[in-house]
Tab-separated table of C-alpha atoms and ligand atoms in Angstrom:
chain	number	residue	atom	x	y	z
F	171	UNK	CA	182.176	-79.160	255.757
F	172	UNK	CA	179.347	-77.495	254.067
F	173	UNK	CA	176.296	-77.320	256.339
F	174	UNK	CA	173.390	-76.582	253.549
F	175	UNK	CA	173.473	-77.590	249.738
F	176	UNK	CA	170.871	-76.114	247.739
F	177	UNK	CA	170.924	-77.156	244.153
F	178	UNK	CA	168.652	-77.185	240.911
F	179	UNK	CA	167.611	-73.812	241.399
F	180	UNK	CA	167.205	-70.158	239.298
F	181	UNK	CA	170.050	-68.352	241.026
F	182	UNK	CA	169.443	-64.674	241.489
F	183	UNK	CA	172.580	-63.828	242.920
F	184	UNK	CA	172.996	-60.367	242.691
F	185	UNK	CA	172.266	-57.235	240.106
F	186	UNK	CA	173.707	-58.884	236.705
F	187	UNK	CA	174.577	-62.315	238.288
F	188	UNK	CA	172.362	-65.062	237.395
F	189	UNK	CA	172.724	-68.972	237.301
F	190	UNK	CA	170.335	-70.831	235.920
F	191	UNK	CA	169.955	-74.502	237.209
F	192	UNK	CA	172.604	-73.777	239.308
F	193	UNK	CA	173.833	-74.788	242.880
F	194	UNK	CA	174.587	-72.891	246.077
F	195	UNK	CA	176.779	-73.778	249.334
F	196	UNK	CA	176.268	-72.329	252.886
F	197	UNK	CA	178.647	-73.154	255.452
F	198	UNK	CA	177.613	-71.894	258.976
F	199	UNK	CA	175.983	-68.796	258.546
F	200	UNK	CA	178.013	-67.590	255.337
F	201	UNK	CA	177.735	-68.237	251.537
F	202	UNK	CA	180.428	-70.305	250.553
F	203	UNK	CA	180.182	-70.814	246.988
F	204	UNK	CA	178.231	-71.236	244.068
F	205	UNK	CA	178.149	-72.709	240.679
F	206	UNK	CA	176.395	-73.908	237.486
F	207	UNK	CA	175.562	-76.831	236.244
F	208	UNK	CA	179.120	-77.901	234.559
F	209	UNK	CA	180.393	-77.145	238.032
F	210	UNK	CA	180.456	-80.012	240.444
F	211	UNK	CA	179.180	-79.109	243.872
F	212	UNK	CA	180.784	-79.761	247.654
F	213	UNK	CA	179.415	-82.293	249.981
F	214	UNK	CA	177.217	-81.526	252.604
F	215	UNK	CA	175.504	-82.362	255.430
F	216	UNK	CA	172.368	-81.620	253.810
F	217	UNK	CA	171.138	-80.996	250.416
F	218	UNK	CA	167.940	-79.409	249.079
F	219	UNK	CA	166.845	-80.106	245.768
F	220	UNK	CA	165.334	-76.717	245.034
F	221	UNK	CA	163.646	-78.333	241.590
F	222	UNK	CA	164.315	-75.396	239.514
F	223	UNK	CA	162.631	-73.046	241.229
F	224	UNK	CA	164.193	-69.565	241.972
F	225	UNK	CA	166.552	-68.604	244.678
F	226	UNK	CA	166.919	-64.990	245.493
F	227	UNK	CA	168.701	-63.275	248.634
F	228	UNK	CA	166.267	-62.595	251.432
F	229	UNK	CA	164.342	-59.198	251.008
F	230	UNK	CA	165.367	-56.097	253.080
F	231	UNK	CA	162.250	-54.486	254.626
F	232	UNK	CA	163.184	-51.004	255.434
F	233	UNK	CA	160.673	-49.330	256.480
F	234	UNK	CA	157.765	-50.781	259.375
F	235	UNK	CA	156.076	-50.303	262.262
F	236	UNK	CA	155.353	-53.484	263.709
F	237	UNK	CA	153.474	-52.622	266.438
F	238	UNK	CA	150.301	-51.377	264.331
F	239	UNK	CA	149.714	-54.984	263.738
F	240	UNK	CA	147.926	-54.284	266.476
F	241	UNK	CA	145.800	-51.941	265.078
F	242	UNK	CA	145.129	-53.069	261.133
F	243	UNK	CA	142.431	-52.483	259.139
F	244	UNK	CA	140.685	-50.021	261.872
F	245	UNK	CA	137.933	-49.430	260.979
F	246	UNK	CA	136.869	-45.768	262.314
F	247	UNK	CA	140.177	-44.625	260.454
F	248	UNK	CA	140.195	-46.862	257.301
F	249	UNK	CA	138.901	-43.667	255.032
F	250	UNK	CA	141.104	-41.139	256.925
F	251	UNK	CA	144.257	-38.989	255.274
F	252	UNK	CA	147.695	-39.308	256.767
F	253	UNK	CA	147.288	-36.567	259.776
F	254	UNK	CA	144.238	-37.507	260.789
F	255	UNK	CA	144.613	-41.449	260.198
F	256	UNK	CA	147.650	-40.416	262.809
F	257	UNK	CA	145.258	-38.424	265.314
F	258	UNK	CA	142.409	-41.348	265.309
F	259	UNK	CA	144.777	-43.831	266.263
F	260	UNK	CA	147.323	-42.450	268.931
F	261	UNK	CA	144.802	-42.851	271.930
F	262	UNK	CA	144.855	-46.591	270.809
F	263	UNK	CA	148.549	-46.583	270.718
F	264	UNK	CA	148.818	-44.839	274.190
F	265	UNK	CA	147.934	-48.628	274.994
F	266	UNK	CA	151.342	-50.001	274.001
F	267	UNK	CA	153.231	-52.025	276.599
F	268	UNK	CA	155.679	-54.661	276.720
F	269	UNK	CA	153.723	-57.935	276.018
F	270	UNK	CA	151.074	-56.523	273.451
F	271	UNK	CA	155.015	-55.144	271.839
F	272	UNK	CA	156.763	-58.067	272.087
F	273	UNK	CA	154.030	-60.459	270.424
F	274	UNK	CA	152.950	-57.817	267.463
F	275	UNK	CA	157.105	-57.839	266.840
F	276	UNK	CA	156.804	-61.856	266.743
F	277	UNK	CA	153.968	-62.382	264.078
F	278	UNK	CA	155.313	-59.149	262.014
F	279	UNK	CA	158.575	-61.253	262.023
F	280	UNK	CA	156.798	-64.261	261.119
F	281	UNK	CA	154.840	-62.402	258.287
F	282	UNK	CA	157.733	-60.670	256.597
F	283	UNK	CA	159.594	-64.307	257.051
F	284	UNK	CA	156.701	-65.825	255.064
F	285	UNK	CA	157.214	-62.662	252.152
F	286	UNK	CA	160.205	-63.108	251.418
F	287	UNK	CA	162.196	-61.047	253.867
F	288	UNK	CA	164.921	-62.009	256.151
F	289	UNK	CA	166.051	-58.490	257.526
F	290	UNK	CA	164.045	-55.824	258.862
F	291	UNK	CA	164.098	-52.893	260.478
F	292	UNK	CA	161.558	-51.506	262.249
F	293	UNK	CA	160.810	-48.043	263.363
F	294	UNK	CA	159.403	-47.709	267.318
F	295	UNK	CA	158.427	-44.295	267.911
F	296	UNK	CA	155.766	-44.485	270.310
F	297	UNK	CA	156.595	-45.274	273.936
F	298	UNK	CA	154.128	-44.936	276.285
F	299	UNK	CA	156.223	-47.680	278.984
F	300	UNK	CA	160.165	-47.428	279.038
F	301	UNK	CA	162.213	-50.716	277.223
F	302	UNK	CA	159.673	-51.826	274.397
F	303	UNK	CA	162.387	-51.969	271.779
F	304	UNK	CA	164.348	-54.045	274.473
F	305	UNK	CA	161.699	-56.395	273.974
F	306	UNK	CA	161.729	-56.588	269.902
F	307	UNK	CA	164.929	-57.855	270.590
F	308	UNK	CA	163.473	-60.139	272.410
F	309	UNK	CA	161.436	-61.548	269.825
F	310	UNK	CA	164.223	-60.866	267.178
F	311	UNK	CA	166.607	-63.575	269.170
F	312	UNK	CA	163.633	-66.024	269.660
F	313	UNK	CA	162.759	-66.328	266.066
F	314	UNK	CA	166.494	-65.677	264.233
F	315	UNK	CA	165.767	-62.874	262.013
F	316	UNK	CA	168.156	-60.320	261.368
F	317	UNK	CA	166.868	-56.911	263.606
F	318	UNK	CA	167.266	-53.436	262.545
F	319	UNK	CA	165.945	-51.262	265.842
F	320	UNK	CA	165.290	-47.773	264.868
F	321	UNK	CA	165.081	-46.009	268.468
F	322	UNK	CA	162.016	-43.498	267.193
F	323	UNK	CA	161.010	-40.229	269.000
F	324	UNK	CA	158.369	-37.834	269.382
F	325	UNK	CA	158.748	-34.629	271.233
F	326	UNK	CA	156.478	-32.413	269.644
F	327	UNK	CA	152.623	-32.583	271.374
F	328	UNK	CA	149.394	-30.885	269.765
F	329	UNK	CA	149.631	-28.450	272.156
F	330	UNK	CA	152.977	-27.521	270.897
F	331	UNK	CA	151.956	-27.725	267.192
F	332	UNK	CA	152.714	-31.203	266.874
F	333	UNK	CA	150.519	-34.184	266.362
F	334	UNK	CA	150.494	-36.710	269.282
F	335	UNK	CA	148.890	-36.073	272.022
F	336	UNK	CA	151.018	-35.322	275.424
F	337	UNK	CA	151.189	-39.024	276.922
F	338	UNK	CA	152.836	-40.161	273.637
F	339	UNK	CA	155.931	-37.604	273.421
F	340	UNK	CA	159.116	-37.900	275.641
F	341	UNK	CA	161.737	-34.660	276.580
F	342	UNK	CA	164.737	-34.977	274.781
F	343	UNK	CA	166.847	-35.904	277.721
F	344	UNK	CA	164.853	-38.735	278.343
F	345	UNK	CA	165.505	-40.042	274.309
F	346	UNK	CA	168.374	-39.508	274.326
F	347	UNK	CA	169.353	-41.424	277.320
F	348	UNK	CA	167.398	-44.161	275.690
F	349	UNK	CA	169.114	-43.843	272.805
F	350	UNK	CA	172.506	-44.345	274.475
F	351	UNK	CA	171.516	-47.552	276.376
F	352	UNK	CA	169.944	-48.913	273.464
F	353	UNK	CA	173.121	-48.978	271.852
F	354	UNK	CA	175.393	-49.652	274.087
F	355	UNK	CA	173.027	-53.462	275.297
F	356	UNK	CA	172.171	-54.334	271.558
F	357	UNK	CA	173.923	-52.179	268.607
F	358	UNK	CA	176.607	-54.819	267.281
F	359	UNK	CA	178.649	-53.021	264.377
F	360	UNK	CA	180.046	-56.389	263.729
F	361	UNK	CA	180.558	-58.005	260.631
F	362	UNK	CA	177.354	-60.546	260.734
F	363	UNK	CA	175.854	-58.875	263.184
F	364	UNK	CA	171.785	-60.027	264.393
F	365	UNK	CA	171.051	-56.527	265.955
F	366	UNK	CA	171.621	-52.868	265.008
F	367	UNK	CA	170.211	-50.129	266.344
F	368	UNK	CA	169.491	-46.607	264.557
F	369	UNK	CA	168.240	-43.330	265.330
F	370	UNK	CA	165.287	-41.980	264.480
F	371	UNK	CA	162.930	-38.666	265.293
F	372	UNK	CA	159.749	-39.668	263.862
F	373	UNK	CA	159.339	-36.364	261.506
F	374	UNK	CA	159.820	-33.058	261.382
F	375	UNK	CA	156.312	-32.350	262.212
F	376	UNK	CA	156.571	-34.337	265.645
F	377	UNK	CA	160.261	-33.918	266.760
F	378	UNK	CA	161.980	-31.079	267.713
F	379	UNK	CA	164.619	-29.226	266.129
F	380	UNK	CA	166.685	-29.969	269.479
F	381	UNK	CA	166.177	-33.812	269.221
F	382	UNK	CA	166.780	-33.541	265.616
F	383	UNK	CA	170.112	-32.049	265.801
F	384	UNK	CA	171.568	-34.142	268.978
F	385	UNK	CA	170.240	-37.486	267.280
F	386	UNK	CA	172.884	-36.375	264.283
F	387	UNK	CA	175.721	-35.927	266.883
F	388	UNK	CA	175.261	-38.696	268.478
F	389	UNK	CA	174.931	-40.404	265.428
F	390	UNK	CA	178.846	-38.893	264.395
F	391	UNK	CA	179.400	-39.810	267.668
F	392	UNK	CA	178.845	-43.233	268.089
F	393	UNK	CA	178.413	-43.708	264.332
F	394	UNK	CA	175.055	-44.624	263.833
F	395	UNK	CA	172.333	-44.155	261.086
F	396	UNK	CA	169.906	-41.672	261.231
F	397	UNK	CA	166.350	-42.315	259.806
F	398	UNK	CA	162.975	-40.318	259.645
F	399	UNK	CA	160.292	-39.730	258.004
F	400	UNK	CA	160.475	-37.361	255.002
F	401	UNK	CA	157.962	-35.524	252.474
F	402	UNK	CA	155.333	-38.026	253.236
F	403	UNK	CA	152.506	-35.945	253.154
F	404	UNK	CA	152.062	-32.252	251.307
F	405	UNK	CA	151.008	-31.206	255.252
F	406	UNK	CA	153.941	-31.224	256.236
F	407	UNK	CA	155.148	-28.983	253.554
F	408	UNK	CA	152.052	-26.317	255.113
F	409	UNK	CA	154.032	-26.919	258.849
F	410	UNK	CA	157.659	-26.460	257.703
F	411	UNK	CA	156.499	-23.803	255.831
F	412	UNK	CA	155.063	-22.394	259.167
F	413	UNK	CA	157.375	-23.448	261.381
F	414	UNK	CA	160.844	-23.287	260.208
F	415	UNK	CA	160.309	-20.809	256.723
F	416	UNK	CA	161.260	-23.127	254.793
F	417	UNK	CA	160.897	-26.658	252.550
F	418	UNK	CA	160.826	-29.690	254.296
F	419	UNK	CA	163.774	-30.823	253.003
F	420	UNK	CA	165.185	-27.119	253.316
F	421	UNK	CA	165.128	-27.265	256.755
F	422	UNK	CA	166.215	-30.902	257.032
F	423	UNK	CA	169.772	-29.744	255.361
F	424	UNK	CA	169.910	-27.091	257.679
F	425	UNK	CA	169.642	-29.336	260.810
F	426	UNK	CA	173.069	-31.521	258.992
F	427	UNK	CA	170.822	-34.533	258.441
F	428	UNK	CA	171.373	-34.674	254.453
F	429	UNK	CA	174.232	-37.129	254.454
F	430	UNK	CA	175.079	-40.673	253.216
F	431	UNK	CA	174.319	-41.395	257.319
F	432	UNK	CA	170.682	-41.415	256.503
F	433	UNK	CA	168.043	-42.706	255.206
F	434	UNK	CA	164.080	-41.213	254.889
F	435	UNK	CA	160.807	-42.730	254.340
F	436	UNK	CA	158.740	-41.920	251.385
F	437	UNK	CA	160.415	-38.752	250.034
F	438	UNK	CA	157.351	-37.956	247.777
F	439	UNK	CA	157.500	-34.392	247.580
F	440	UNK	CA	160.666	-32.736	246.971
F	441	UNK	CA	161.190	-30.498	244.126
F	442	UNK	CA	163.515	-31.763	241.442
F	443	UNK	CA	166.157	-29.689	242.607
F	444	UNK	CA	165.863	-30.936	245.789
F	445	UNK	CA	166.182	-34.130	244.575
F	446	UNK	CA	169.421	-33.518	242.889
F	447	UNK	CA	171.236	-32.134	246.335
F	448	UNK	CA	170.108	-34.862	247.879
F	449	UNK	CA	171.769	-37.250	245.786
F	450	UNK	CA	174.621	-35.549	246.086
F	451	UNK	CA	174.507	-35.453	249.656
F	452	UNK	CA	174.101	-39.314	249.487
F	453	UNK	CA	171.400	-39.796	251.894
F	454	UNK	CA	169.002	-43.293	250.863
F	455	UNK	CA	165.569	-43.242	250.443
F	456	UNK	CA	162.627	-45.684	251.257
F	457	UNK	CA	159.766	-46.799	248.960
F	458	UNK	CA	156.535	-47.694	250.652
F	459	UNK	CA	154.392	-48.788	247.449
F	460	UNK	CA	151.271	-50.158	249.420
F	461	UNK	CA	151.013	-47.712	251.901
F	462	UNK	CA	151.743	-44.589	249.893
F	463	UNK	CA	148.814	-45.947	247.800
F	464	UNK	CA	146.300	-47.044	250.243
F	465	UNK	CA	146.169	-43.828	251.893
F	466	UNK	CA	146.480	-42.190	248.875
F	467	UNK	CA	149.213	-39.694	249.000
F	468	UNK	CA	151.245	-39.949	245.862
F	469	UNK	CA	154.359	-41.939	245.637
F	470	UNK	CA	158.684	-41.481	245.642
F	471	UNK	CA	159.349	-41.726	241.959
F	472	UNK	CA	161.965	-44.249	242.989
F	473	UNK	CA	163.450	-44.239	238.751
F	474	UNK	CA	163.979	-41.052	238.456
F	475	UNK	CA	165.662	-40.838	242.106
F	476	UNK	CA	167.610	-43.778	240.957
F	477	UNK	CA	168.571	-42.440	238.031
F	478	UNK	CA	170.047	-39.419	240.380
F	479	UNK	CA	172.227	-41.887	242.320
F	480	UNK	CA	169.736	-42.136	245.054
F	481	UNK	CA	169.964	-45.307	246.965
F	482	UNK	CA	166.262	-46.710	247.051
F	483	UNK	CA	165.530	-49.401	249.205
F	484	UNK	CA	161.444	-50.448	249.962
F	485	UNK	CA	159.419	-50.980	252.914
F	486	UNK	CA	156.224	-51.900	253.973
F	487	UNK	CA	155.947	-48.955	256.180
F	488	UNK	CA	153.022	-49.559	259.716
F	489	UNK	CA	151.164	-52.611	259.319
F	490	UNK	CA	148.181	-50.312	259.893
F	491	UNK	CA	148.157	-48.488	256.773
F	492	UNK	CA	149.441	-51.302	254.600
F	493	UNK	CA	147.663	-53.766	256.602
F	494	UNK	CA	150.081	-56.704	255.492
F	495	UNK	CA	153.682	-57.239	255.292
F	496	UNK	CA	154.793	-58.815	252.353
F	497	UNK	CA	158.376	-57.653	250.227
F	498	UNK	CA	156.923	-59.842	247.657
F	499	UNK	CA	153.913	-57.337	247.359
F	500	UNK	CA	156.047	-53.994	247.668
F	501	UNK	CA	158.510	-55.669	245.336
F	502	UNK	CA	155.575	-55.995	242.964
F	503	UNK	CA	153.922	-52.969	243.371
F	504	UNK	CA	157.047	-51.105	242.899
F	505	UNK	CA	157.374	-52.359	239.607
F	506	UNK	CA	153.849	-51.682	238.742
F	507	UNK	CA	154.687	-48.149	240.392
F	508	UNK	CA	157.153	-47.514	238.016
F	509	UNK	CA	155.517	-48.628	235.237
F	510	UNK	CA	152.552	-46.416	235.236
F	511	UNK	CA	154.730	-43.398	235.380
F	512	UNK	CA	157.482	-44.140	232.612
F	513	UNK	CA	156.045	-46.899	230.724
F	514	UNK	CA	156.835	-50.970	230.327
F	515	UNK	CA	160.515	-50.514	229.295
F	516	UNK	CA	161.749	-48.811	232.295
F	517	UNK	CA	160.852	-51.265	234.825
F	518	UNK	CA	160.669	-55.230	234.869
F	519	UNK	CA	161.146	-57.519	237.641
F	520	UNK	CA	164.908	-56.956	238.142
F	521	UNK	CA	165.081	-53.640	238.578
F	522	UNK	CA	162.496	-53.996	241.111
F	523	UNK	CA	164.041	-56.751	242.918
F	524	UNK	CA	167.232	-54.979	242.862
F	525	UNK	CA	165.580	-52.157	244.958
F	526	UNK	CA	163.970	-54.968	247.696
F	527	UNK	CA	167.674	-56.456	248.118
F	528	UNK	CA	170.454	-54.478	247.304
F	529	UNK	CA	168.138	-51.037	247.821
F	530	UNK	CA	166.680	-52.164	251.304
F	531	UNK	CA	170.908	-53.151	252.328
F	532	UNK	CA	172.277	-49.917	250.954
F	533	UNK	CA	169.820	-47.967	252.897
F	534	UNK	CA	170.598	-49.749	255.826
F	535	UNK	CA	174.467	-49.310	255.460
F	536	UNK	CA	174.749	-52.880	255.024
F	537	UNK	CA	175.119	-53.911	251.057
F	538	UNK	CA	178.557	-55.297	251.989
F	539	UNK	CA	177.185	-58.423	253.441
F	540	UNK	CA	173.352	-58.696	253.007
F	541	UNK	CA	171.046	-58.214	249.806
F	542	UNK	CA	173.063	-60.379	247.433
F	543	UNK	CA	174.532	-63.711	247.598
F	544	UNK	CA	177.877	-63.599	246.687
F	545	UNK	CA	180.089	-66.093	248.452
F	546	UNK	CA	181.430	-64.186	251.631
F	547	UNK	CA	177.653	-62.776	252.169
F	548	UNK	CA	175.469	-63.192	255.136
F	549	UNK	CA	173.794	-66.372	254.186
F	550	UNK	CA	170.692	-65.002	254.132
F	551	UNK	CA	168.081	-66.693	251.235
F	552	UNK	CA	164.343	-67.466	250.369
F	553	UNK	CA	163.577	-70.712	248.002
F	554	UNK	CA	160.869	-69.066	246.438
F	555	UNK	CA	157.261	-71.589	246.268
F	556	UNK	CA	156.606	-72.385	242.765
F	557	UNK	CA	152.730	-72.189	242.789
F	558	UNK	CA	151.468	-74.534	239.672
F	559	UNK	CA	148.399	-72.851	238.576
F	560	UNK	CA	149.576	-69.413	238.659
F	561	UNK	CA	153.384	-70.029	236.944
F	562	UNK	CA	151.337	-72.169	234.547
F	563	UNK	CA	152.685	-71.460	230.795
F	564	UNK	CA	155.163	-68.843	232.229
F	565	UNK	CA	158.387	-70.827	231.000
F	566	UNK	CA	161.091	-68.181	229.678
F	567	UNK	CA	161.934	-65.964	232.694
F	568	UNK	CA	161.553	-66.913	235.712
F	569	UNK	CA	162.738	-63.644	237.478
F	570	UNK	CA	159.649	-62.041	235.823
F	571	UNK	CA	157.217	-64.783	236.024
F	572	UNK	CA	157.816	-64.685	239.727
F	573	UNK	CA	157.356	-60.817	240.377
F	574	UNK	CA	154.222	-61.188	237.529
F	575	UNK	CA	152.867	-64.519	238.038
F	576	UNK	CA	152.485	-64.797	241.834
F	577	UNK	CA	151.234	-63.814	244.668
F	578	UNK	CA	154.489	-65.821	245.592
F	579	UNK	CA	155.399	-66.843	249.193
F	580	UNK	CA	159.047	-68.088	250.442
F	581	UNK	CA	158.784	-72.089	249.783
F	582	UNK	CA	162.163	-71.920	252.356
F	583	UNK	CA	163.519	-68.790	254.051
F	584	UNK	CA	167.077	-69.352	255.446
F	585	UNK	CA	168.656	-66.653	257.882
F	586	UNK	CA	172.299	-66.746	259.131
F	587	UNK	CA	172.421	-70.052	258.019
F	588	UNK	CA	168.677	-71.184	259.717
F	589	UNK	CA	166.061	-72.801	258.133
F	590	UNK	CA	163.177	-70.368	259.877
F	591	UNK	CA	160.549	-70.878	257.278
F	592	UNK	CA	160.518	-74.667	255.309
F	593	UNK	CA	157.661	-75.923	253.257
F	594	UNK	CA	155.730	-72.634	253.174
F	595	UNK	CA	155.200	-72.887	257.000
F	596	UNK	CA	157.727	-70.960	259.903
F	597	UNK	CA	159.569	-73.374	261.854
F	598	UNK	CA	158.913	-71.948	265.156
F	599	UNK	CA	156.380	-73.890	267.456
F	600	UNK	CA	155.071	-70.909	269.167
F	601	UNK	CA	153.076	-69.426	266.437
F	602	UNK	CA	149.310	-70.817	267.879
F	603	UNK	CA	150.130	-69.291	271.124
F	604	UNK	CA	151.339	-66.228	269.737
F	605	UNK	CA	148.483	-65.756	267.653
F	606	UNK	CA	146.021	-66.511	270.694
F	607	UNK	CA	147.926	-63.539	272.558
F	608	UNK	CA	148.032	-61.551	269.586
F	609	UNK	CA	144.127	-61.495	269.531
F	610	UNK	CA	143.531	-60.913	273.280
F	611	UNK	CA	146.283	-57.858	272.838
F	612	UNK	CA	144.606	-56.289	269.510
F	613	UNK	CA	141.274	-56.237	271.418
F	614	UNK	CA	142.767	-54.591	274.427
F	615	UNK	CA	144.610	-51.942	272.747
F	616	UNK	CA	141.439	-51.382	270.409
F	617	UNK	CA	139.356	-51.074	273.616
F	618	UNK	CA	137.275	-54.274	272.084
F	619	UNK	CA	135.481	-56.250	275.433
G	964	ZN	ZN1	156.441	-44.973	258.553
């Protein structure tokens, strides 16, 4: 028996698959078929008449930090350049504990639910108080979103050269050991799976060389992904350069890392030879349109990577230098991204879309069974709202009047089968109380009476 039924809709089903006015079947939490309109669909328990509007998979955020919702749009740091937007804010951060983590995961979930997005990683490299990632599983399981954990690390204090200051970094032993339990009470390589867990040193200019190299072996070991944070600022060209002798990227073949095991955030300064090894190397790369704009530091040219054979996924990146989460945006502002360096032909919706689904699932070694719909997939979708004023006289293509036309927001967002968002509003009956806490945490870690 088929559990959900949606029909009428704009089918986005994948890169080169498209069905218009076409219908799609989920039974449990899988896709079980689809069809057109000459094609009669199954019977089902329930049906939703999607009234033409477009059905895409669910967006693939890979790349956050969603415990700087705590922190957004602060203030004394709003003006700020990447190191020292960094500096201003660790003392804040220092705050971090396991309620004020476990309700910024919750609305951050509930936010990228509302965009669009129905898997997410999320990259925890601050840990002031032991088991905080335990406890974005926590909120993972409660709301029914597919979880990415990236077990981040920082080693590397100011008065090592680094950036944090000393209450924010850990000894390697201590990650590691972390690491390993992490793993072993939520990683689930499982087909289907709700909860992965990756590694991650934060960057080069933070983590060690030590906690760089044993995060690879146990990645071979216990094959995991590796993910960090790459060429994101021309600083930390200045500290490889000082450090190591060498290019960031230099150094980060050196350590083993350049494989198709990883995947990097932002990647905005590598030479284009650089470039080309690492597409040969197969590593993935992350897109962070907002954030690489609003704190103005150049962005990945994520064409001419792809053109290379790169793998490029996007992400919101922190909440706090984005200061929203929404694929639909990064979606959008890739596009416009991409357009303002090689002109209108080279980028339209599609392409763009392809990079928030297929990209995002690729980077996270996953592209077998999320970021496209094709019957066997995770059944993982967003009915996308059809807003009437602003899709008003856009009538022949509805994959570009949605990326051009919007802002858009997911009408329904179904994960593993679950209706978690319906009618533009999350399902979950929490969300006052949440917020409430939310507030009282913000002002705590912001040191607000
Ligand atoms: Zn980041």
């Amino acid at each position: 028996m088929i559990d959900i039924l949606i029909c009428d809709a704009h089918l986005y089903l994948d890169q080169d698959w498209e069905i218009p006015g076409g219908w799609i079947a989920i039974e449990k939490n899988r896709i079980h078929s689809v069809g057109g309109p000459q094609q009669s669909p199954p019977q089902a328990g329930r049906v939703i008449n999607a009234g033409g509007r477009l059905v895409t998979p669910g967006l693939v955020n890979a790349h956050h930090h969603m415990y700087q919702n705590l922190t957004r749009s602060y203030a004394p740091a709003t003006r700020l350049r990447l190191f020292a937007w960094l500096q201003a804010l660790y003392p804040l951060w220092a705050g971090l504990d396991a309620d004020s983590v476990y309700v910024s995961t919750y609305i951050a979930m509930i936010e990228l639910l509302l965009g669009g997005c129905t898997t997410s990683m999320d990259h925890m490299y601050i840990h002031p108080r032991p088991r905080l990632i335990d406890e974005q599983f926590r909120a993972a399981r409660d709301i029914g979103m597919r979880f990415y954990a990236t077990r981040g690390s920082m080693t590397r204090a100011q008065a090592d050269g680094g950036l944090p200051p000393s209450d924010l970094v850990q000894d390697e032993d201590t990650i590691l050991s972390d690491c390993e339990r992490l793993v072993s009470a939520f990683h689930d390589p499982a087909p289907g799976a709700m909860g992965r867990v990756a590694l991650g040193p934060v960057s080069m200019f933070s983590a060690s060389e030590r906690i760089m190299r044993e995060s690879l072996t146990m990645a071979e070991r216990l094959d995991l992904r590796l993910h960090t944070h790459l060429g994101e600022d021309m600083e930390e060209d200045d500290f490889c350069l000082s450090m190591y002798n060498c290019t960031p990227t230099e150094q980060f073949e050196r350590m083993g890392w350049a494989s198709p095991r990883t995947w990097v955030a932002h990647y905005i300064y590598p030479s284009p030879s650089e470039v080309t090894r690492m597409a040969k190397a197969g590593i993935s790369v992350v897109q962070c349109p907002s954030s690489n704009m609003m704190i103005g530091g150049g962005s990945a040219d994520a064409l001419d990577m792809r053109e290379r054979g790169i793998k490029v996924g996007l992400g919101c990146n922190g909440s706090a230098t984005t200061d929203h989460a929404s694929m639909w945006m990064e979606t959008r502002n890739a596009m416009l991204l991409g357009r303002v360096s090689h002109g209108p032909a080279a980028m339209g919706a599609r392409e763009a879309l392809d990079m928030a689904t297929r990209g995002g699932a690729a980077c996270l070694g996953w592209d077998d069974e999320i970021g496209h719909l094709r019957p066997g997939a995770c059944a993982d979708l967003v009915i996308w709202h059809a807003n009437e004023v602003a899709l008003a006289g856009a009538i022949t293509d509805p994959v570009e009047a949605w990326l051009r036309c919007g802002p858009a927001v997911a009408g329904t967002s179904i994960v593993n089968g679950r209706v978690l968002v319906e009618n533009c509003q999350p399902t979950m009956t929490a969300l006052k109380d949440m917020l409430r806490e939310h507030a009282q945490q913000a002002r705590r870690i912001q040191k607000i009476a």
